[in-house]
mmCIF file of N, CA and C in Angstrom:
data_model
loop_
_atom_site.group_PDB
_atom_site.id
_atom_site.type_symbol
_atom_site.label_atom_id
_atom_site.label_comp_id
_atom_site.label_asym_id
_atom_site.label_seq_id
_atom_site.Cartn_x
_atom_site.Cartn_y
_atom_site.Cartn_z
ATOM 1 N N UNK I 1 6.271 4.329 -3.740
ATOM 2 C CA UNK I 1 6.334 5.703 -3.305
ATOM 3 C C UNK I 1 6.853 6.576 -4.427
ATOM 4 N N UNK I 2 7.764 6.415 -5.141
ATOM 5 C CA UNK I 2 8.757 6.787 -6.196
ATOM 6 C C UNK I 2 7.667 7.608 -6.843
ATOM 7 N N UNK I 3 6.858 6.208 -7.855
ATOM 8 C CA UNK I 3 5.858 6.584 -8.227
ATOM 9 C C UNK I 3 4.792 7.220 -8.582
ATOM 10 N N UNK I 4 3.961 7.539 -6.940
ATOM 11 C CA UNK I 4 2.883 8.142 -6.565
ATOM 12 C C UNK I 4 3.278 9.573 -6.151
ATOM 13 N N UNK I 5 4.696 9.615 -5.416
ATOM 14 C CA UNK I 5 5.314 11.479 -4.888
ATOM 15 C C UNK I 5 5.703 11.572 -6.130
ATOM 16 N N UNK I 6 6.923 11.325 -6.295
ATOM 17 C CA UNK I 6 8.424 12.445 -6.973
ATOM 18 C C UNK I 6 7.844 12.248 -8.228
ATOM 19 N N UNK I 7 7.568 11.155 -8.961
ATOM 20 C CA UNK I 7 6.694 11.874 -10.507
ATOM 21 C C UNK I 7 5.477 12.638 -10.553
ATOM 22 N N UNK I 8 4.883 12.383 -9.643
ATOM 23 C CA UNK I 8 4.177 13.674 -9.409
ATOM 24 C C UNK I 8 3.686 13.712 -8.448
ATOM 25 N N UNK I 9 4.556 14.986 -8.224
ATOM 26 C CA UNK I 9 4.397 16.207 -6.687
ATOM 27 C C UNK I 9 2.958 16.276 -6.061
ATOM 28 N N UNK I 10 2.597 16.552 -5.239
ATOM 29 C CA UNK I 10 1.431 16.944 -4.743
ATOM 30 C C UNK I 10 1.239 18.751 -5.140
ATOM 31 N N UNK I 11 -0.013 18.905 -4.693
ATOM 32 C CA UNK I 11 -0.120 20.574 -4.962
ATOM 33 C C UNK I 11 -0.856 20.645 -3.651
ATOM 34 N N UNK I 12 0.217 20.507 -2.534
ATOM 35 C CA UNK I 12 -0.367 20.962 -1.165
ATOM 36 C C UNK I 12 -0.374 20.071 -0.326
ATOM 37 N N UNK I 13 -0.799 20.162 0.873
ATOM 38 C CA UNK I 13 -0.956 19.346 1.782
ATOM 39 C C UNK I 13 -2.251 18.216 1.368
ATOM 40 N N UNK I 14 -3.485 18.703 1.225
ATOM 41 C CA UNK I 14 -4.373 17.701 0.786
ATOM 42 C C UNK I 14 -4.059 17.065 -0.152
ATOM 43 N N UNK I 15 -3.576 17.026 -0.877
ATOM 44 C CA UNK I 15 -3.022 16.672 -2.318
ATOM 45 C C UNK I 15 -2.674 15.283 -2.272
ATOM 46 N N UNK I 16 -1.505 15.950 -1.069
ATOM 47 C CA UNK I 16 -0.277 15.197 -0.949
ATOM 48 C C UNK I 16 -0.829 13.885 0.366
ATOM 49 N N UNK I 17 -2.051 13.935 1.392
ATOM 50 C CA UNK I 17 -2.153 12.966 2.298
ATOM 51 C C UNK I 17 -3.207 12.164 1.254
ATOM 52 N N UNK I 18 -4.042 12.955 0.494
ATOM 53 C CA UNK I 18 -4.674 11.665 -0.466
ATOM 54 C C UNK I 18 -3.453 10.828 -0.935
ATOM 55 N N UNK I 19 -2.698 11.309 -1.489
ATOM 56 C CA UNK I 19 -1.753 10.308 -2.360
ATOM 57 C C UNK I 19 -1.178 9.276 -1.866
ATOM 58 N N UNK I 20 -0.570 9.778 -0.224
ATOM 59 C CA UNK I 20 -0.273 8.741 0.620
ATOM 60 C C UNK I 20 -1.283 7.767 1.123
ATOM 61 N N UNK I 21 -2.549 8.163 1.093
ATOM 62 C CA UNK I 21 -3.489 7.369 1.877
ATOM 63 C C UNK I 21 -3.930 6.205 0.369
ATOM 64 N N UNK I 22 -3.547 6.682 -1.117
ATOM 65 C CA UNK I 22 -3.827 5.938 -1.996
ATOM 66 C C UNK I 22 -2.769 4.660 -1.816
ATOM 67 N N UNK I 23 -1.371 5.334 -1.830
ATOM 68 C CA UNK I 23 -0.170 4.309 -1.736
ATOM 69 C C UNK I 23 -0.493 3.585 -0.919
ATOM 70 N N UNK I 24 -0.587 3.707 0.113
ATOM 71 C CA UNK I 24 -0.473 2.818 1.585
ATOM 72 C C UNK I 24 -1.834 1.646 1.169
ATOM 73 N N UNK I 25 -2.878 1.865 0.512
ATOM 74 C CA UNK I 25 -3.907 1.088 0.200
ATOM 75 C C UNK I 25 -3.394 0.235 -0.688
ATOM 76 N N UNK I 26 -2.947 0.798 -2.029
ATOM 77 C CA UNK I 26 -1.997 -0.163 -2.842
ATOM 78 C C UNK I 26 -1.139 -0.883 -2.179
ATOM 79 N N UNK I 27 -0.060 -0.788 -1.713
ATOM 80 C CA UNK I 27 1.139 -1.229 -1.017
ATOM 81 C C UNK I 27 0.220 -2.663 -0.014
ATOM 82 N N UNK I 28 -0.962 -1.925 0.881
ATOM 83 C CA UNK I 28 -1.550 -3.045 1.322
ATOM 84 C C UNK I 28 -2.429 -4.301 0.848
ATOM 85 N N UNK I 29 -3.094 -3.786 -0.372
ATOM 86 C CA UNK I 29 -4.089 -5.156 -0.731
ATOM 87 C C UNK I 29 -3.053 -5.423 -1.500
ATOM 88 N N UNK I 30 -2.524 -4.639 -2.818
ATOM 89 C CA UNK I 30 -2.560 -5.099 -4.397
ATOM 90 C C UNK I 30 -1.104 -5.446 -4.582
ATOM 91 N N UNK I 31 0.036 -4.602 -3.652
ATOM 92 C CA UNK I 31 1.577 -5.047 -4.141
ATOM 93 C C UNK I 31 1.532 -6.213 -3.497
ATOM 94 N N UNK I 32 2.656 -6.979 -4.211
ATOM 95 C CA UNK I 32 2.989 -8.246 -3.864
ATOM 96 C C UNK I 32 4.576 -8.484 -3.475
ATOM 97 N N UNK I 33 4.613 -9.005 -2.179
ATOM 98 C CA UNK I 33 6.037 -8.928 -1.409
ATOM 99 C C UNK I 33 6.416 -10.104 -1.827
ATOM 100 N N UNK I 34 7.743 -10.191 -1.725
ATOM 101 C CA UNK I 34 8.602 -11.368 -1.957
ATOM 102 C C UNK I 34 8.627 -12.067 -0.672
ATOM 103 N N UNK I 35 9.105 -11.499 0.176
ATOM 104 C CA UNK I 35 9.412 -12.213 1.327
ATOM 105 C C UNK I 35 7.926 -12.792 1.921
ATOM 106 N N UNK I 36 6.814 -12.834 1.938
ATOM 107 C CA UNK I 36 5.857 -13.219 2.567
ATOM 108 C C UNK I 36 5.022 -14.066 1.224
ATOM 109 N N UNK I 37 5.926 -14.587 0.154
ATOM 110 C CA UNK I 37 5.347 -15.692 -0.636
ATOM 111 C C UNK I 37 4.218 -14.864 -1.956
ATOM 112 N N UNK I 38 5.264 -13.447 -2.409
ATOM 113 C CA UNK I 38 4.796 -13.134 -3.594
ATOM 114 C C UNK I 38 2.701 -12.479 -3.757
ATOM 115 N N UNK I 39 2.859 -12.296 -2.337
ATOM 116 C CA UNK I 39 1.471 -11.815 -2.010
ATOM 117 C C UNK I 39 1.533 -10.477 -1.156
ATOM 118 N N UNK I 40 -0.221 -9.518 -1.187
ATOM 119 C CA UNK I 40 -0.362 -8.947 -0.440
ATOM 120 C C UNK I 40 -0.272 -8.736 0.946
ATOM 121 N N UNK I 41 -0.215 -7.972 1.705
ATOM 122 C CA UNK I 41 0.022 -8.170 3.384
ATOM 123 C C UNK I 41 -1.265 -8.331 4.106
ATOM 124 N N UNK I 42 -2.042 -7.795 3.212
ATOM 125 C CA UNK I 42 -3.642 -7.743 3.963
ATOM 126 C C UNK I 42 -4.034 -9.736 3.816
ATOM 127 N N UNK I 43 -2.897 -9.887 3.080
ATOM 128 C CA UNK I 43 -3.574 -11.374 2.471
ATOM 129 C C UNK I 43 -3.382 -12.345 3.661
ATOM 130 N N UNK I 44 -1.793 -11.976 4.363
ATOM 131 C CA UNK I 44 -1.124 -12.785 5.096
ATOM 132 C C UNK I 44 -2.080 -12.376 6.410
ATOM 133 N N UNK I 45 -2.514 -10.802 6.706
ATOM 134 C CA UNK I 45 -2.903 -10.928 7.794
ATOM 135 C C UNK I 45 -4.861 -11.387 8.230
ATOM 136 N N UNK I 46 -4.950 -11.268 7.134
ATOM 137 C CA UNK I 46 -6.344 -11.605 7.442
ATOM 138 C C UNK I 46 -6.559 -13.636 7.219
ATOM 139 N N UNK I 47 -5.762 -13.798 6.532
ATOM 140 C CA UNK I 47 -5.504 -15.328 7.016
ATOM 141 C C UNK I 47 -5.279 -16.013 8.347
ATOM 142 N N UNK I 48 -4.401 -15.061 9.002
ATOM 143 C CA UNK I 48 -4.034 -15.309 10.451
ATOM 144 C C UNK I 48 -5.338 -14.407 11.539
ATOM 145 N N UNK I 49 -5.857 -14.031 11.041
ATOM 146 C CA UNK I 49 -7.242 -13.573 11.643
ATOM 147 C C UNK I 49 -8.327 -14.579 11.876
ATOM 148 N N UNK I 50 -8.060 -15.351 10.836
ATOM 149 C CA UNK I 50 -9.494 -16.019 10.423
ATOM 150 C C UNK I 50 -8.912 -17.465 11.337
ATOM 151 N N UNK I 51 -7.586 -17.751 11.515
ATOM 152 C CA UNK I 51 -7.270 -18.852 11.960
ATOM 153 C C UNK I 51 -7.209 -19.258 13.215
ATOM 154 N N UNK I 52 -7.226 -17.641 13.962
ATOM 155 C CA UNK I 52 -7.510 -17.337 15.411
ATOM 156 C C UNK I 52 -8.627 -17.766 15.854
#
């Protein structure tokens, strides 16, 4: 978040829900959590999709 807002601001409302809708995409496929074994979340949940 740090990142994508406060180094640079949005210029507006549209600006500013692209940026979030970019983060939240990052954060979901590409960051990698510690607690769920150094991987994406989309990783953990579409594993448990497929196992259903």
């Amino acid at each position: 978040k740090y990142e994508k807002i406060y180094l640079n601001p949005p210029n507006g409302g549209l600006d500013l829900y692209q940026k979030v809708k970019e983060y939240i995409e990052f954060y979901n496929t590409k960051r990698r959590h510690t607690e769920i074994g150094k991987v994406p979340p989309n990783q953990i949940f579409y594993q448990k999709q497929m196992a259903s």
